[in-house]
Coordinates of C-alpha atoms and ligand atoms in Angstrom, one line a residue:
X1 CA -28.3 78.6 254.8
X2 CA -28.6 78.5 251.0
X3 CA -25.7 77.5 248.6
X4 CA -25.9 80.1 245.8
X5 CA -23.0 82.5 245.4
X6 CA -23.7 84.3 248.7
X7 CA -23.9 81.2 250.9
X8 CA -20.9 79.6 249.3
X9 CA -18.6 82.9 249.5
X10 CA -19.8 83.0 253.3
X11 CA -19.0 79.4 254.0
X12 CA -15.6 79.4 252.3
X13 CA -14.6 82.4 254.4
X14 CA -16.0 80.8 257.7
X15 CA -14.2 77.7 257.1
X16 CA -10.8 79.7 256.2
X17 CA -11.4 81.4 259.5
X18 CA -11.4 77.9 261.0
X19 CA -15.1 77.7 262.0
X20 CA -17.4 74.6 261.5
X21 CA -20.3 75.5 259.4
X22 CA -23.3 73.3 257.8
X23 CA -24.8 74.7 254.6
X24 CA -28.4 73.6 253.8
X25 CA -29.6 74.1 250.2
X26 CA -32.6 73.3 248.5
X27 CA -30.7 71.9 245.4
X28 CA -32.9 73.7 243.0
X29 CA -32.5 74.3 239.2
X30 CA -32.1 77.4 237.6
X31 CA -31.5 79.4 240.6
X32 CA -29.9 82.8 239.9
X33 CA -26.6 81.6 240.6
X34 CA -26.9 78.6 238.4
X35 CA -28.2 80.5 235.5
X36 CA -26.0 83.8 235.7
X37 CA -23.3 84.5 233.1
X38 CA -20.8 85.2 236.0
X39 CA -19.2 88.2 234.0
X40 CA -17.1 90.8 235.8
X41 CA -17.5 94.0 233.9
X42 CA -15.6 96.7 236.0
X43 CA -17.2 99.6 233.9
X44 CA -20.8 98.4 233.8
X45 CA -23.7 100.6 232.5
X46 CA -24.2 103.4 229.8
X47 CA -22.4 106.2 231.9
X48 CA -19.1 104.1 232.7
X49 CA -19.3 105.2 236.6
X50 CA -16.5 104.0 238.6
X51 CA -18.4 102.6 241.5
X52 CA -16.8 103.4 244.9
X53 CA -14.6 100.7 246.2
X54 CA -14.5 99.1 242.8
X55 CA -10.7 98.5 242.7
X56 CA -10.6 97.1 246.2
X57 CA -13.4 94.7 245.6
X58 CA -12.2 93.6 242.2
X59 CA -8.6 92.8 243.6
X60 CA -10.2 90.9 246.5
X61 CA -12.6 89.1 244.5
X62 CA -9.7 88.2 241.6
X63 CA -7.5 87.0 244.5
X64 CA -10.4 85.1 246.1
X65 CA -11.2 83.1 243.0
X66 CA -7.4 82.6 242.1
X67 CA -6.7 80.9 245.4
X68 CA -9.9 78.5 245.0
X69 CA -8.3 77.7 241.6
X70 CA -5.0 77.1 243.0
X71 CA -6.2 74.7 245.7
X72 CA -8.2 72.6 243.3
X73 CA -6.6 72.8 239.8
X74 CA -9.8 73.9 238.3
X75 CA -10.1 76.8 236.0
X76 CA -12.9 78.8 237.5
X77 CA -12.4 82.4 236.7
X78 CA -11.4 83.2 233.2
X79 CA -9.5 86.5 232.7
X80 CA -11.0 88.1 229.2
X81 CA -10.9 91.4 227.6
X82 CA -14.0 92.9 226.9
X83 CA -14.6 94.6 223.5
X84 CA -17.0 97.4 224.7
X85 CA -18.8 98.6 221.6
X86 CA -20.7 101.9 221.9
X87 CA -24.4 101.6 221.1
X88 CA -24.8 105.0 219.9
X89 CA -23.0 108.6 219.8
X90 CA -24.2 109.4 223.3
X91 CA -22.4 106.6 224.7
X92 CA -19.3 107.5 222.7
X93 CA -19.4 111.1 224.2
X94 CA -19.9 109.9 227.5
X95 CA -16.9 107.8 227.4
X96 CA -14.8 110.7 225.8
X97 CA -16.1 112.9 228.8
X98 CA -15.1 110.4 231.6
X99 CA -11.5 110.1 230.0
X100 CA -11.2 114.0 229.5
X101 CA -12.2 114.9 233.3
X102 CA -10.9 111.7 235.3
X103 CA -8.7 109.8 232.8
X104 CA -6.2 108.8 235.3
X105 CA -8.8 106.7 237.3
X106 CA -9.8 104.8 234.2
X107 CA -6.2 104.0 232.9
X108 CA -6.1 100.6 234.5
X109 CA -9.3 99.8 232.8
X110 CA -9.2 100.4 229.1
X111 CA -7.0 99.9 226.1
X112 CA -7.7 100.8 222.2
X113 CA -10.2 98.5 220.6
X114 CA -8.3 95.9 218.5
X115 CA -11.2 94.1 216.7
X116 CA -12.1 93.0 212.9
X117 CA -14.6 96.0 211.9
X118 CA -15.8 93.6 208.9
X119 CA -17.2 91.0 211.4
X120 CA -18.9 93.0 214.1
X121 CA -21.3 96.1 213.8
X122 CA -19.1 99.2 215.3
X123 CA -20.4 102.4 213.7
X124 CA -19.6 104.4 216.9
X125 CA -16.3 102.8 218.1
X126 CA -15.4 101.4 221.5
X127 CA -12.5 100.4 223.6
X128 CA -11.3 97.2 225.2
X129 CA -12.3 97.0 228.8
X130 CA -9.5 95.2 230.9
X131 CA -9.4 93.6 234.2
X132 CA -12.7 91.8 233.5
X133 CA -13.7 88.3 232.7
X134 CA -16.2 85.5 233.9
X135 CA -16.5 83.1 236.6
X136 CA -17.9 79.9 235.7
X137 CA -20.5 80.1 238.7
X138 CA -21.8 76.4 238.2
X139 CA -18.3 75.0 238.5
X140 CA -17.5 77.2 241.4
X141 CA -20.8 76.1 243.1
X142 CA -19.9 72.4 242.6
X143 CA -16.4 72.8 243.8
X144 CA -18.0 74.3 246.7
X145 CA -20.2 71.9 247.3
X146 CA -17.8 68.8 247.2
X147 CA -15.5 70.7 249.2
X148 CA -18.3 71.2 252.2
X149 CA -19.6 67.6 251.5
X150 CA -16.0 66.4 252.3
X151 CA -16.3 68.1 255.6
X152 CA -19.5 66.7 256.4
X153 CA -20.8 70.5 256.1
X154 CA -23.5 70.3 253.4
X155 CA -27.1 68.9 253.3
X156 CA -29.8 69.2 251.0
X157 CA -33.0 70.6 252.6
X158 CA -35.4 73.2 252.7
X159 CA -34.9 75.4 256.0
X160 CA -38.3 76.9 257.0
X161 CA -37.8 80.2 259.1
X162 CA -40.7 79.0 261.2
X163 CA -38.9 76.0 262.2
X164 CA -36.0 77.7 263.6
X165 CA -35.9 78.3 267.4
X166 CA -33.7 81.4 268.8
X167 CA -32.6 81.7 272.2
X168 CA -29.9 83.8 274.0
X169 CA -27.3 80.9 273.5
X170 CA -28.0 80.2 270.1
X171 CA -30.3 78.6 267.1
X172 CA -31.8 75.3 266.7
X173 CA -33.2 74.0 263.4
X174 CA -34.4 70.3 263.7
X175 CA -31.3 68.5 265.5
X176 CA -29.0 70.9 264.3
X177 CA -27.6 73.4 267.0
X178 CA -25.6 76.6 266.3
X179 CA -24.2 79.8 267.5
X180 CA -25.8 81.5 264.5
X181 CA -27.9 81.2 261.3
X182 CA -27.2 83.2 258.2
X183 CA -30.0 83.4 255.5
X184 CA -28.6 83.5 252.3
X185 CA -31.8 82.4 250.4
X186 CA -31.7 84.8 247.1
X187 CA -35.1 86.0 246.2
X188 CA -36.9 83.7 248.5
X189 CA -36.0 85.8 251.5
X190 CA -39.4 87.5 251.0
X191 CA -40.9 84.4 252.6
X192 CA -38.6 84.4 255.6
X193 CA -40.5 85.5 258.9
X194 CA -37.1 87.1 260.0
X195 CA -36.6 89.1 256.8
X196 CA -39.9 89.4 255.1
X197 CA -39.6 93.3 256.1
X198 CA -36.6 93.7 253.6
X199 CA -37.9 95.2 250.5
X200 CA -36.7 92.1 247.9
X201 CA -37.5 93.0 244.4
X202 CA -36.5 90.0 242.4
X203 CA -35.4 91.1 238.7
X204 CA -36.0 88.2 236.2
X205 CA -33.2 87.7 233.7
X206 CA -33.3 85.6 230.6
X207 CA -30.1 84.0 229.0
X208 CA -29.4 82.1 225.9
X209 CA -26.9 79.6 224.8
X210 CA -26.0 80.0 221.1
X211 CA -24.0 78.2 218.4
X212 CA -22.2 80.8 216.2
X213 CA -19.9 78.6 213.9
X214 CA -18.6 81.9 212.0
X215 CA -17.2 83.3 215.4
X216 CA -15.8 80.0 216.6
X217 CA -12.2 81.8 216.7
X218 CA -13.5 84.8 219.1
X219 CA -12.0 84.5 222.4
X220 CA -13.3 88.0 223.9
X221 CA -16.3 88.8 225.5
X222 CA -18.4 91.4 223.4
X223 CA -20.6 93.9 225.0
X224 CA -22.8 96.6 223.4
X225 CA -25.7 96.9 225.9
X226 CA -26.2 93.1 225.3
X227 CA -23.0 90.7 225.6
X228 CA -21.8 87.5 223.9
X229 CA -19.6 85.3 226.0
X230 CA -17.6 83.0 224.2
X231 CA -17.5 79.3 225.7
X232 CA -15.4 77.8 222.7
X233 CA -16.0 75.8 219.6
X234 CA -18.4 78.5 218.3
X235 CA -20.6 78.1 221.5
X236 CA -21.7 81.2 223.1
X237 CA -23.8 82.4 226.0
X238 CA -25.9 85.7 225.5
X239 CA -27.9 88.1 227.5
X240 CA -29.4 89.2 229.3
X241 CA -32.7 90.7 230.0
X242 CA -33.3 92.8 233.2
X243 CA -36.6 93.9 234.1
X244 CA -36.7 95.0 237.7
X245 CA -40.2 94.4 239.2
X246 CA -41.1 91.7 236.7
X247 CA -42.9 88.8 238.2
X248 CA -42.4 86.3 235.3
X249 CA -40.9 83.0 236.4
X250 CA -40.5 81.3 232.9
X251 CA -38.6 82.1 230.0
X252 CA -40.6 83.9 227.4
X253 CA -40.6 84.4 223.6
X254 CA -40.5 88.1 224.0
X255 CA -37.3 87.8 226.0
X256 CA -35.5 85.4 223.4
X257 CA -36.3 88.1 220.8
X258 CA -34.9 90.8 223.1
X259 CA -31.7 89.0 223.6
X260 CA -31.5 88.2 219.9
X261 CA -31.8 91.6 218.9
X262 CA -29.0 92.6 221.1
X263 CA -26.9 90.0 219.5
X264 CA -27.9 91.1 216.1
X265 CA -26.6 94.6 217.1
X266 CA -23.2 93.2 217.5
X267 CA -22.8 90.6 214.8
X268 CA -24.9 89.5 211.5
X269 CA -23.4 85.9 211.9
X270 CA -25.9 83.2 211.8
X271 CA -26.9 82.2 215.3
X272 CA -28.8 78.9 216.6
X273 CA -30.5 79.1 220.0
X274 CA -29.6 75.6 221.8
X275 CA -31.1 76.9 225.5
X276 CA -33.1 79.3 227.0
X277 CA -33.2 79.9 230.7
X278 CA -34.6 82.3 233.4
X279 CA -33.2 83.2 236.8
X280 CA -34.3 85.7 239.5
X281 CA -31.8 88.0 240.5
X282 CA -32.0 89.0 244.2
X283 CA -32.4 92.8 244.1
X284 CA -33.0 95.0 247.0
X285 CA -31.5 98.2 246.2
X286 CA -29.9 97.7 242.4
X287 CA -27.0 95.5 243.1
X288 CA -26.4 97.0 246.9
X289 CA -25.7 94.2 249.4
X290 CA -27.5 94.0 252.5
X291 CA -26.1 91.9 255.6
X292 CA -25.9 91.5 259.1
X293 CA -27.9 90.6 262.1
X294 CA -31.7 90.8 262.7
X295 CA -32.6 94.0 264.7
X296 CA -34.3 92.0 267.4
X297 CA -32.6 88.5 266.9
X298 CA -28.7 89.0 267.0
X299 CA -27.9 85.3 266.2
X300 CA -30.1 85.4 263.1
X301 CA -28.0 87.0 260.0
X302 CA -29.0 88.1 256.5
X303 CA -26.6 88.1 253.4
X304 CA -28.4 88.9 250.3
X305 CA -29.0 91.5 247.4
X306 CA -26.0 90.6 245.4
X307 CA -28.2 91.8 242.2
X308 CA -26.3 91.5 238.9
X309 CA -22.9 92.0 240.5
X310 CA -22.5 89.0 242.7
X311 CA -19.3 87.6 241.4
X312 CA -17.6 91.0 241.6
X313 CA -19.0 92.2 244.9
X314 CA -19.8 89.0 246.6
X315 CA -16.4 87.9 247.7
X316 CA -15.4 91.4 249.6
X317 CA -18.8 91.3 251.4
X318 CA -18.5 87.6 252.6
X319 CA -15.0 88.8 254.0
X320 CA -16.5 91.6 255.8
X321 CA -19.5 89.5 257.1
X322 CA -17.4 86.6 258.2
X323 CA -15.0 89.3 260.0
X324 CA -18.1 90.3 261.7
X325 CA -19.2 87.1 262.9
X326 CA -15.8 85.6 263.9
X327 CA -14.3 88.9 265.5
X328 CA -17.2 91.4 265.8
X329 CA -15.8 93.7 263.4
X330 CA -18.0 96.5 262.3
X331 CA -20.1 96.1 259.2
X332 CA -19.8 98.5 256.2
X333 CA -22.5 101.1 257.3
X334 CA -24.1 101.0 253.6
X335 CA -24.7 97.4 253.9
X336 CA -26.5 96.9 257.2
X337 CA -29.6 95.3 257.0
X338 CA -30.5 97.1 260.4
X339 CA -30.5 100.5 258.4
X340 CA -34.0 102.1 259.2
X341 CA -34.3 103.8 255.9
X342 CA -34.0 100.3 254.1
Ligands
FAD401 C1 -30.0 85.8 233.8 C2 -28.9 86.3 234.9 C3 -27.5 86.7 234.5 C4 -26.6 87.2 235.5 N1 -25.4 87.4 235.0 C5 -24.6 87.8 236.1 C6 -23.2 88.2 235.8 O1 -23.1 88.1 234.6 N2 -22.4 88.6 236.7 C7 -22.9 88.6 238.0 O2 -21.9 89.0 238.8 N3 -24.1 88.2 238.4 C8 -25.0 87.9 237.3 N4 -26.2 87.4 237.7 C9 -26.5 87.6 239.2 C10 -26.0 86.7 240.1 O3 -26.9 85.4 239.6 C11 -26.5 86.9 241.4 O4 -26.0 87.9 241.9 C12 -26.2 85.7 242.5 O5 -25.8 84.7 241.8 C13 -27.2 85.6 243.7 O6 -26.7 84.6 244.5 P1 -27.4 84.5 245.9 O7 -26.7 83.3 246.6 O8 -27.8 85.6 246.7 O9 -29.1 83.8 245.5 P2 -29.4 82.5 244.7 O10 -28.4 82.2 243.6 O11 -30.9 82.6 244.4 O12 -29.2 81.4 245.7 C14 -29.9 81.1 246.9 C15 -29.9 79.6 247.2 O13 -30.5 79.4 248.3 C16 -31.2 78.4 248.2 N5 -32.7 78.4 249.2 C17 -33.6 79.5 249.1 N6 -34.5 79.2 250.0 C18 -34.0 78.1 251.0 C19 -34.5 77.6 252.1 N7 -35.6 78.2 252.6 N8 -33.8 76.5 252.4 C20 -32.7 76.0 251.8 N9 -32.2 76.7 250.6 C21 -32.7 77.6 250.1 C22 -31.8 78.4 246.6 O14 -32.3 77.0 246.4 C23 -30.3 78.6 246.1 O15 -29.6 77.7 246.0 C24 -27.0 87.0 236.7 C25 -28.4 86.5 237.1 C26 -29.1 86.1 236.2 C27 -30.6 85.9 236.5

């Protein structure tokens, strides 16, 4: 239930396992998935950590998106180098320290910076981040929706958790009966009677569409804390704001200025804002995914918490959850929503 990134990824995995699904979605504008830039940034953050399982999840995600492209003929995942420009001397030092202590682990992810220093502001240097890119998330969602519609597996609607009846044999919602229901509601899970105890902390994020004609030939992603994503013909997406615990639901002038300041730190080229949107990232514990059955209702499931790394982490987790649902395989313990310390 819910056709954002989480619901879409899980639906694909269940269909690929030969299962029947019905995905019900509210069909809202400006959900987290519809607003997201879709970036895959292997070395995110100012300390350039290599998160546990990164390579396995990255390889899995790229293969998964590539298979969707191959079967649809659509361009969904765009492999792009990321010019990672250091914000200050501390970041440059942090990167040097990483290479000095664990260089072999990073070899796959970097190359020397190749960029015209007269067009960008690069006082502290940087590197080319490899193995990243971006998913056109709205295109992926639309491809998924059409695929589901063709299989009579999609409906527009709002599933109220109070309308879901659970018995030992299965679940029932209106006239739909199923062996299980999986709630993939993003930040709205806070209103779900089964999962309102999960500490969901939506993180608002603003994002801008820009025109920068001077940079029309740029084809790589630029990242200096803030990022610029080239969409072609001098059009860019820029972002984003990340304020955990924020409660706003509409884009604000303050956030617009914050993003434009980030862009100005990358380039002094003239920019025109053409669109400003806001989405609410479903954040539970940073970008850690939580999933699995309800502690008391084993046919009622949760798949959520993709945070700011849904494109990279989502496919691997959807695979693990589908394997659990279909074959009873164990969930990765750190993702289990039944964790009493959640
Ligand atoms: C500004 C911004 C930039 C981002 N950039 C990136 C990025 O570069 N890379 C990245 O990986 N991630 C990024 N993210 C995060 C990414 O958007 C999320 O990780 C991911 O999209 C969350 O997907 P979801 O399916 O869990 O939630 P959602 O996208 O919120 O989807 C939930 C869906 O369920 C539906 N729904 C909810 N309740 C009900 C109900 N009761 N009945 C029926 N349907 C319901 C909603 O309408 C929605 O369609 C960004 C987010 C924002 C806001």
